[in-house]
Amino acid sequence: MTISGNPTLTAEDTRHAGESPAERSLRSSALSSLLRSYSVEVTSIDATSIAVAGEMLPAGNEVFIASLPKDTPEKLTAAAVKLRRLGLTPVPHIVARNIADAATLRDLLQGLTEQAGVDRALVLGGDRELPAGGYDHSLQLLETGYFNRFKISKLYLPCYPEGHPRIPQVTLRNGRIAKLAAAQNFGMDVTLVSQFCFTAEPVLEFARAMRSKGVTSPYRVGVTGPASRARLMKFAIMCGVGPSLRALKSREHLASNMLSGATPQDMLEEIAVAQAREPELGISGVHFFTFGSMSKTIEFTRHATGTGS
């Protein structure tokens, strides 16, 4: 992209005008370091994205599998098996409100571990209004002991830097404390994964607040991969990320980039530099919500880390 009136001056040049070579080097190296560890997300029925992930992602890369309300355990397991056969590491979403009873949970975890070699999962409550059975929050799943029984030793827990559209902040905070304690009791390794945002401020503020309360678990930042404006707006409204969406209006270059289907590079550079300067933030990587744009997301990470195409 060029700035009107000067075909040789790019938007990148303008944003970082006056930046010293040392600052430019820090920005580049910090982003590359942050993106050394990243995960992507697919749905169980998105065969195209799963195939692209198998072709383009490094071996062993984590791929999260979203569990839709109408998904069956068989669909989730089949997607995990497919990813494992492609040489990737499946991370299924285990959603409390989608699970009918303890037997269903047991059979699901047994199938995932025995058929797909699953040893990690994202555990969350879910957004459906009426639970499928007796579970309505993820702590209940952890307390069954089934994750430990089936040797799922790495646990991902969701967090919401801008809050949740239906859950009060105090409930989120208390629930996170309880789930971290339960995971610790079972000897599980925990990483927090955030809902996506469009600006760095809420991500960094959340990290600082969490660390000030003594939470030490690694924190993986959720961002959107390249997607159309309409698609981003749709999911932003659904997922309750209005605050950072509104903040884009005061930052014109970010708005034009993020809402035109371009990359989240500016936001991630800001987060990466903050992490480099404040290691105590504990930001350990990036989680991409690809929204069906798997190839563009992976191409972005390759460009940002200088690993080619």
mmCIF file of C-alpha atoms in Angstrom:
data_model
loop_
_atom_site.group_PDB
_atom_site.id
_atom_site.type_symbol
_atom_site.label_atom_id
_atom_site.label_comp_id
_atom_site.label_asym_id
_atom_site.label_seq_id
_atom_site.Cartn_x
_atom_site.Cartn_y
_atom_site.Cartn_z
ATOM 1 C CA MET A 1 0.000 0.000 0.000
ATOM 2 C CA THR A 2 1.289 3.497 -0.834
ATOM 3 C CA ILE A 3 0.533 6.863 0.648
ATOM 4 C CA SER A 4 -1.236 9.226 -1.760
ATOM 5 C CA GLY A 5 1.165 11.670 -3.377
ATOM 6 C CA ASN A 6 4.286 9.598 -2.739
ATOM 7 C CA PRO A 7 4.348 6.270 -4.553
ATOM 8 C CA THR A 8 7.589 5.215 -2.868
ATOM 9 C CA LEU A 9 6.474 5.802 0.728
ATOM 10 C CA THR A 10 4.587 2.873 2.222
ATOM 11 C CA ALA A 11 2.148 2.862 5.137
ATOM 12 C CA GLU A 12 4.750 0.819 7.025
ATOM 13 C CA ASP A 13 7.341 3.569 6.460
ATOM 14 C CA THR A 14 4.944 6.233 7.733
ATOM 15 C CA ARG A 15 3.914 4.358 10.871
ATOM 16 C CA HIS A 16 7.504 3.742 11.896
ATOM 17 C CA ALA A 17 9.005 7.028 10.725
ATOM 18 C CA GLY A 18 11.812 8.137 13.012
ATOM 19 C CA GLU A 19 12.367 4.637 14.345
ATOM 20 C CA SER A 20 15.998 3.852 15.092
ATOM 21 C CA PRO A 21 17.724 0.755 13.654
ATOM 22 C CA ALA A 22 17.773 -0.718 17.172
ATOM 23 C CA GLU A 23 14.022 -0.215 17.581
ATOM 24 C CA ARG A 24 13.361 -1.687 14.148
ATOM 25 C CA SER A 25 15.489 -4.700 14.999
ATOM 26 C CA LEU A 26 13.684 -5.196 18.321
ATOM 27 C CA ARG A 27 10.291 -5.044 16.632
ATOM 28 C CA SER A 28 11.289 -7.598 14.022
ATOM 29 C CA SER A 29 13.029 -10.009 16.374
ATOM 30 C CA ALA A 30 10.300 -9.752 19.016
ATOM 31 C CA LEU A 31 7.577 -10.631 16.501
ATOM 32 C CA SER A 32 9.585 -13.529 15.121
ATOM 33 C CA SER A 33 10.122 -14.832 18.657
ATOM 34 C CA LEU A 34 6.429 -14.524 19.558
ATOM 35 C CA LEU A 35 5.398 -16.439 16.438
ATOM 36 C CA ARG A 36 7.770 -19.328 17.065
ATOM 37 C CA SER A 37 4.914 -20.859 19.032
ATOM 38 C CA TYR A 38 1.500 -20.532 17.462
ATOM 39 C CA SER A 39 -1.625 -22.602 17.046
ATOM 40 C CA VAL A 40 -4.539 -22.439 14.634
ATOM 41 C CA GLU A 41 -8.188 -23.388 14.915
ATOM 42 C CA VAL A 42 -10.533 -25.356 12.658
ATOM 43 C CA THR A 43 -14.006 -26.809 12.981
ATOM 44 C CA SER A 44 -14.531 -30.547 12.836
ATOM 45 C CA ILE A 45 -16.326 -30.273 9.493
ATOM 46 C CA ASP A 46 -13.881 -27.925 7.728
ATOM 47 C CA ALA A 47 -12.117 -30.545 5.641
ATOM 48 C CA THR A 48 -10.480 -27.906 3.436
ATOM 49 C CA SER A 49 -8.757 -26.120 6.316
ATOM 50 C CA ILE A 50 -7.665 -29.433 7.818
ATOM 51 C CA ALA A 51 -6.107 -30.464 4.503
ATOM 52 C CA VAL A 52 -4.348 -27.107 4.106
ATOM 53 C CA ALA A 53 -3.021 -27.361 7.663
ATOM 54 C CA GLY A 54 -1.556 -30.756 6.814
ATOM 55 C CA GLU A 55 0.140 -29.374 3.701
ATOM 56 C CA MET A 56 1.495 -26.118 5.126
ATOM 57 C CA LEU A 57 2.019 -26.334 8.884
ATOM 58 C CA PRO A 58 5.254 -27.611 10.429
ATOM 59 C CA ALA A 59 5.071 -31.174 11.723
ATOM 60 C CA GLY A 60 3.675 -31.369 15.228
ATOM 61 C CA ASN A 61 2.023 -27.940 15.121
ATOM 62 C CA GLU A 62 -1.037 -27.654 17.349
ATOM 63 C CA VAL A 63 -4.433 -27.433 15.663
ATOM 64 C CA PHE A 64 -7.429 -26.720 17.896
ATOM 65 C CA ILE A 65 -10.741 -28.298 16.878
ATOM 66 C CA ALA A 66 -13.792 -26.233 17.760
ATOM 67 C CA SER A 67 -16.747 -28.276 18.992
ATOM 68 C CA LEU A 68 -19.991 -26.972 17.516
ATOM 69 C CA PRO A 69 -23.287 -27.486 19.372
ATOM 70 C CA LYS A 70 -24.470 -30.075 16.834
ATOM 71 C CA ASP A 71 -21.151 -31.937 16.678
ATOM 72 C CA THR A 72 -21.169 -35.558 17.723
ATOM 73 C CA PRO A 73 -18.278 -37.175 19.617
ATOM 74 C CA GLU A 74 -17.638 -39.189 16.461
ATOM 75 C CA LYS A 75 -17.131 -36.053 14.342
ATOM 76 C CA LEU A 76 -14.744 -34.506 16.843
ATOM 77 C CA THR A 77 -12.765 -37.733 17.119
ATOM 78 C CA ALA A 78 -12.645 -38.190 13.340
ATOM 79 C CA ALA A 79 -11.195 -34.688 12.892
ATOM 80 C CA ALA A 80 -8.590 -35.382 15.572
ATOM 81 C CA VAL A 81 -7.633 -38.661 13.897
ATOM 82 C CA LYS A 82 -7.269 -36.897 10.537
ATOM 83 C CA LEU A 83 -4.989 -34.225 12.003
ATOM 84 C CA ARG A 84 -2.858 -36.821 13.783
ATOM 85 C CA ARG A 85 -2.418 -38.761 10.539
ATOM 86 C CA LEU A 86 -1.292 -35.523 8.867
ATOM 87 C CA GLY A 87 1.493 -35.259 11.425
ATOM 88 C CA LEU A 88 -0.135 -32.481 13.463
ATOM 89 C CA THR A 89 -1.099 -32.263 17.134
ATOM 90 C CA PRO A 90 -4.889 -32.168 17.645
ATOM 91 C CA VAL A 91 -6.260 -30.064 20.503
ATOM 92 C CA PRO A 92 -10.021 -30.730 20.732
ATOM 93 C CA HIS A 93 -12.411 -28.358 22.446
ATOM 94 C CA ILE A 94 -14.225 -30.207 25.227
ATOM 95 C CA VAL A 95 -17.371 -28.164 25.851
ATOM 96 C CA ALA A 96 -19.347 -28.734 29.035
ATOM 97 C CA ARG A 97 -22.719 -27.649 27.684
ATOM 98 C CA ASN A 98 -22.405 -29.955 24.680
ATOM 99 C CA ILE A 99 -21.956 -33.099 26.818
ATOM 100 C CA ALA A 100 -25.002 -35.072 27.903
ATOM 101 C CA ASP A 101 -23.584 -36.994 30.864
ATOM 102 C CA ALA A 102 -20.513 -38.526 32.513
ATOM 103 C CA ALA A 103 -20.621 -41.590 30.274
ATOM 104 C CA THR A 104 -20.556 -39.381 27.161
ATOM 105 C CA LEU A 105 -17.563 -37.473 28.510
ATOM 106 C CA ARG A 106 -15.765 -40.700 29.378
ATOM 107 C CA ASP A 107 -16.382 -42.245 25.968
ATOM 108 C CA LEU A 108 -15.363 -39.032 24.173
ATOM 109 C CA LEU A 109 -12.056 -38.747 26.028
ATOM 110 C CA GLN A 110 -11.352 -42.447 25.626
ATOM 111 C CA GLY A 111 -11.983 -42.263 21.880
ATOM 112 C CA LEU A 112 -9.815 -39.177 21.466
ATOM 113 C CA THR A 113 -6.894 -40.644 23.346
ATOM 114 C CA GLU A 114 -7.030 -44.189 21.960
ATOM 115 C CA GLN A 115 -7.807 -43.328 18.329
ATOM 116 C CA ALA A 116 -6.050 -39.971 17.876
ATOM 117 C CA GLY A 117 -3.383 -39.982 20.573
ATOM 118 C CA VAL A 118 -4.827 -36.829 22.130
ATOM 119 C CA ASP A 119 -2.933 -35.692 25.227
ATOM 120 C CA ARG A 120 -4.193 -32.094 25.473
ATOM 121 C CA ALA A 121 -7.496 -30.230 25.215
ATOM 122 C CA LEU A 122 -9.153 -26.840 25.539
ATOM 123 C CA VAL A 123 -11.879 -27.136 28.171
ATOM 124 C CA LEU A 124 -14.653 -24.559 28.272
ATOM 125 C CA GLY A 125 -18.245 -24.083 29.312
ATOM 126 C CA GLY A 126 -19.804 -23.284 25.943
ATOM 127 C CA ASP A 127 -22.331 -20.752 24.696
ATOM 128 C CA ARG A 128 -25.446 -22.792 24.026
ATOM 129 C CA GLU A 129 -28.373 -21.505 26.092
ATOM 130 C CA LEU A 130 -29.586 -24.881 27.345
ATOM 131 C CA PRO A 131 -27.000 -27.519 28.312
ATOM 132 C CA ALA A 132 -27.280 -30.918 26.661
ATOM 133 C CA GLY A 133 -27.169 -32.513 30.106
ATOM 134 C CA GLY A 134 -26.028 -31.865 33.643
ATOM 135 C CA TYR A 135 -22.832 -29.910 32.890
ATOM 136 C CA ASP A 136 -22.992 -26.147 32.522
ATOM 137 C CA HIS A 137 -19.405 -25.090 33.287
ATOM 138 C CA SER A 138 -15.988 -26.555 32.602
ATOM 139 C CA LEU A 139 -14.908 -26.983 36.224
ATOM 140 C CA GLN A 140 -17.466 -29.793 36.500
ATOM 141 C CA LEU A 141 -15.665 -31.650 33.701
ATOM 142 C CA LEU A 142 -12.278 -31.322 35.395
ATOM 143 C CA GLU A 143 -13.662 -32.570 38.695
ATOM 144 C CA THR A 144 -14.742 -35.873 37.129
ATOM 145 C CA GLY A 145 -11.092 -36.978 37.029
ATOM 146 C CA TYR A 146 -11.537 -38.357 33.513
ATOM 147 C CA PHE A 147 -8.872 -36.108 31.989
ATOM 148 C CA ASN A 148 -6.345 -37.510 34.407
ATOM 149 C CA ARG A 149 -7.620 -41.050 33.909
ATOM 150 C CA PHE A 150 -7.104 -40.842 30.146
ATOM 151 C CA LYS A 151 -3.706 -39.132 30.491
ATOM 152 C CA ILE A 152 -4.696 -35.760 29.087
ATOM 153 C CA SER A 153 -1.918 -33.889 30.825
ATOM 154 C CA LYS A 154 -1.912 -30.519 29.050
ATOM 155 C CA LEU A 155 -4.899 -28.278 29.624
ATOM 156 C CA TYR A 156 -5.866 -25.088 27.817
ATOM 157 C CA LEU A 157 -8.297 -22.730 29.511
ATOM 158 C CA PRO A 158 -10.042 -19.789 27.817
ATOM 159 C CA CYS A 159 -9.749 -16.206 29.021
ATOM 160 C CA TYR A 160 -11.436 -12.999 27.922
ATOM 161 C CA PRO A 161 -9.375 -9.779 27.953
ATOM 162 C CA GLU A 162 -12.471 -7.752 27.023
ATOM 163 C CA GLY A 163 -14.912 -9.719 29.112
ATOM 164 C CA HIS A 164 -17.599 -12.155 28.044
ATOM 165 C CA PRO A 165 -20.924 -11.004 26.575
ATOM 166 C CA ARG A 166 -22.926 -13.191 29.000
ATOM 167 C CA ILE A 167 -20.678 -13.880 32.003
ATOM 168 C CA PRO A 168 -19.792 -11.244 34.634
ATOM 169 C CA GLN A 169 -16.099 -10.493 35.151
ATOM 170 C CA VAL A 170 -16.157 -11.636 38.779
ATOM 171 C CA THR A 171 -17.575 -15.008 37.707
ATOM 172 C CA LEU A 172 -14.885 -15.385 35.051
ATOM 173 C CA ARG A 173 -12.139 -14.519 37.518
ATOM 174 C CA ASN A 174 -13.391 -16.842 40.263
ATOM 175 C CA GLY A 175 -13.922 -19.642 37.773
ATOM 176 C CA ARG A 176 -10.394 -19.263 36.439
ATOM 177 C CA ILE A 177 -8.951 -19.476 39.953
ATOM 178 C CA ALA A 178 -10.963 -22.625 40.680
ATOM 179 C CA LYS A 179 -10.003 -24.304 37.403
ATOM 180 C CA LEU A 180 -6.315 -23.513 37.860
ATOM 181 C CA ALA A 181 -6.484 -25.035 41.345
ATOM 182 C CA ALA A 182 -8.249 -28.160 40.047
ATOM 183 C CA ALA A 183 -5.711 -28.587 37.258
ATOM 184 C CA GLN A 184 -2.859 -28.196 39.718
ATOM 185 C CA ASN A 185 -4.387 -30.865 41.953
ATOM 186 C CA PHE A 186 -4.355 -33.278 38.996
ATOM 187 C CA GLY A 187 -0.787 -32.330 38.031
ATOM 188 C CA MET A 188 -1.857 -30.842 34.691
ATOM 189 C CA ASP A 189 0.176 -28.331 32.697
ATOM 190 C CA VAL A 190 -2.042 -25.270 32.019
ATOM 191 C CA THR A 191 -1.884 -22.555 29.347
ATOM 192 C CA LEU A 192 -4.435 -19.749 29.098
ATOM 193 C CA VAL A 193 -5.721 -18.937 25.592
ATOM 194 C CA SER A 194 -7.506 -15.653 25.008
ATOM 195 C CA GLN A 195 -10.496 -14.702 22.953
ATOM 196 C CA PHE A 196 -9.393 -12.665 19.950
ATOM 197 C CA CYS A 197 -9.033 -8.890 20.165
ATOM 198 C CA PHE A 198 -8.303 -6.243 17.544
ATOM 199 C CA THR A 199 -5.944 -4.064 19.591
ATOM 200 C CA ALA A 200 -3.048 -4.820 21.917
ATOM 201 C CA GLU A 201 -4.181 -2.761 24.922
ATOM 202 C CA PRO A 202 -6.723 -5.182 26.416
ATOM 203 C CA VAL A 203 -4.363 -8.110 25.875
ATOM 204 C CA LEU A 204 -1.528 -6.402 27.742
ATOM 205 C CA GLU A 205 -3.753 -4.971 30.477
ATOM 206 C CA PHE A 206 -5.207 -8.420 31.111
ATOM 207 C CA ALA A 207 -1.727 -9.952 31.353
ATOM 208 C CA ARG A 208 -0.533 -7.314 33.826
ATOM 209 C CA ALA A 209 -3.648 -7.643 35.971
ATOM 210 C CA MET A 210 -3.443 -11.435 35.975
ATOM 211 C CA ARG A 211 0.244 -11.470 36.915
ATOM 212 C CA SER A 212 -0.396 -8.954 39.704
ATOM 213 C CA LYS A 213 -2.791 -11.535 41.224
ATOM 214 C CA GLY A 214 -0.137 -14.245 41.203
ATOM 215 C CA VAL A 215 -1.289 -16.241 38.138
ATOM 216 C CA THR A 216 1.833 -17.685 36.497
ATOM 217 C CA SER A 217 0.393 -19.933 33.753
ATOM 218 C CA PRO A 218 1.591 -19.149 30.208
ATOM 219 C CA TYR A 219 -0.731 -16.888 28.228
ATOM 220 C CA ARG A 220 -1.354 -17.442 24.503
ATOM 221 C CA VAL A 221 -2.847 -14.455 22.695
ATOM 222 C CA GLY A 222 -5.864 -14.949 20.429
ATOM 223 C CA VAL A 223 -5.986 -12.999 17.163
ATOM 224 C CA THR A 224 -7.846 -13.304 13.884
ATOM 225 C CA GLY A 225 -6.093 -14.462 10.773
ATOM 226 C CA PRO A 226 -6.723 -12.658 7.485
ATOM 227 C CA ALA A 227 -10.470 -12.636 6.766
ATOM 228 C CA SER A 228 -13.056 -10.460 5.068
ATOM 229 C CA ARG A 229 -14.439 -7.384 6.805
ATOM 230 C CA ALA A 230 -17.944 -8.895 6.931
ATOM 231 C CA ARG A 231 -16.667 -12.106 8.488
ATOM 232 C CA LEU A 232 -14.588 -10.299 11.101
ATOM 233 C CA MET A 233 -17.496 -8.041 12.043
ATOM 234 C CA LYS A 234 -19.847 -11.023 12.333
ATOM 235 C CA PHE A 235 -17.600 -12.960 14.704
ATOM 236 C CA ALA A 236 -16.586 -9.868 16.680
ATOM 237 C CA ILE A 237 -20.224 -9.172 17.501
ATOM 238 C CA MET A 238 -20.921 -12.828 18.305
ATOM 239 C CA CYS A 239 -17.879 -13.129 20.574
ATOM 240 C CA GLY A 240 -18.220 -9.845 22.456
ATOM 241 C CA VAL A 241 -15.049 -8.071 21.346
ATOM 242 C CA GLY A 242 -16.768 -4.733 20.812
ATOM 243 C CA PRO A 243 -14.367 -2.608 22.912
ATOM 244 C CA SER A 244 -11.317 -3.218 20.722
ATOM 245 C CA LEU A 245 -13.469 -3.111 17.602
ATOM 246 C CA ARG A 246 -14.608 0.397 18.589
ATOM 247 C CA ALA A 247 -11.038 1.370 19.445
ATOM 248 C CA LEU A 248 -10.033 0.762 15.839
ATOM 249 C CA LYS A 249 -11.986 3.847 14.809
ATOM 250 C CA SER A 250 -9.396 6.062 16.495
ATOM 251 C CA ARG A 251 -6.495 4.195 14.847
ATOM 252 C CA GLU A 252 -7.119 4.517 11.148
ATOM 253 C CA HIS A 253 -4.267 2.374 9.836
ATOM 254 C CA LEU A 254 -5.199 -0.519 12.144
ATOM 255 C CA ALA A 255 -8.828 -0.293 11.136
ATOM 256 C CA SER A 256 -8.008 -0.344 7.444
ATOM 257 C CA ASN A 257 -5.685 -3.319 7.920
ATOM 258 C CA MET A 258 -7.649 -5.501 10.319
ATOM 259 C CA LEU A 259 -11.049 -4.915 8.750
ATOM 260 C CA SER A 260 -9.942 -5.233 5.149
ATOM 261 C CA GLY A 261 -8.706 -8.778 5.530
ATOM 262 C CA ALA A 262 -5.057 -7.839 6.003
ATOM 263 C CA THR A 263 -2.817 -9.271 8.698
ATOM 264 C CA PRO A 264 -2.716 -8.584 12.454
ATOM 265 C CA GLN A 265 0.966 -7.636 12.214
ATOM 266 C CA ASP A 266 0.733 -4.193 13.858
ATOM 267 C CA MET A 267 -1.117 -5.556 16.870
ATOM 268 C CA LEU A 268 1.221 -8.520 17.257
ATOM 269 C CA GLU A 269 4.317 -6.338 16.939
ATOM 270 C CA GLU A 270 3.038 -4.161 19.778
ATOM 271 C CA ILE A 271 2.388 -7.225 21.949
ATOM 272 C CA ALA A 272 5.724 -8.800 21.022
ATOM 273 C CA VAL A 273 7.722 -5.670 21.902
ATOM 274 C CA ALA A 274 5.862 -5.368 25.222
ATOM 275 C CA GLN A 275 6.678 -8.998 26.035
ATOM 276 C CA ALA A 276 10.345 -8.452 25.142
ATOM 277 C CA ARG A 277 10.484 -5.468 27.482
ATOM 278 C CA GLU A 278 8.323 -7.049 30.208
ATOM 279 C CA PRO A 279 9.113 -10.791 30.309
ATOM 280 C CA GLU A 280 6.921 -11.096 33.394
ATOM 281 C CA LEU A 281 3.854 -10.755 31.124
ATOM 282 C CA GLY A 282 4.317 -14.445 30.309
ATOM 283 C CA ILE A 283 2.921 -14.183 26.767
ATOM 284 C CA SER A 284 4.038 -17.483 25.307
ATOM 285 C CA GLY A 285 2.656 -17.479 21.775
ATOM 286 C CA VAL A 286 -0.272 -16.769 19.462
ATOM 287 C CA HIS A 287 -3.520 -18.584 18.708
ATOM 288 C CA PHE A 288 -5.080 -17.818 15.318
ATOM 289 C CA PHE A 289 -8.822 -17.889 14.725
ATOM 290 C CA THR A 290 -8.556 -18.549 10.991
ATOM 291 C CA PHE A 291 -12.264 -18.298 10.019
ATOM 292 C CA GLY A 292 -11.606 -20.486 6.994
ATOM 293 C CA SER A 293 -8.504 -18.572 5.842
ATOM 294 C CA MET A 294 -5.958 -21.183 6.867
ATOM 295 C CA SER A 295 -3.516 -20.705 3.986
ATOM 296 C CA LYS A 296 -3.417 -16.911 4.349
ATOM 297 C CA THR A 297 -2.832 -17.232 8.085
ATOM 298 C CA ILE A 298 0.098 -19.616 7.636
ATOM 299 C CA GLU A 299 1.539 -17.445 4.849
ATOM 300 C CA PHE A 300 1.425 -14.472 7.222
ATOM 301 C CA THR A 301 3.379 -16.335 9.914
ATOM 302 C CA ARG A 302 5.987 -17.370 7.365
ATOM 303 C CA HIS A 303 6.425 -13.814 6.164
ATOM 304 C CA ALA A 304 6.564 -12.398 9.684
ATOM 305 C CA THR A 305 9.184 -14.909 10.822
ATOM 306 C CA GLY A 306 11.204 -14.835 7.597
ATOM 307 C CA THR A 307 10.764 -18.542 6.961
ATOM 308 C CA GLY A 308 9.703 -18.111 3.339
ATOM 309 C CA SER A 309 6.769 -19.586 1.453
#
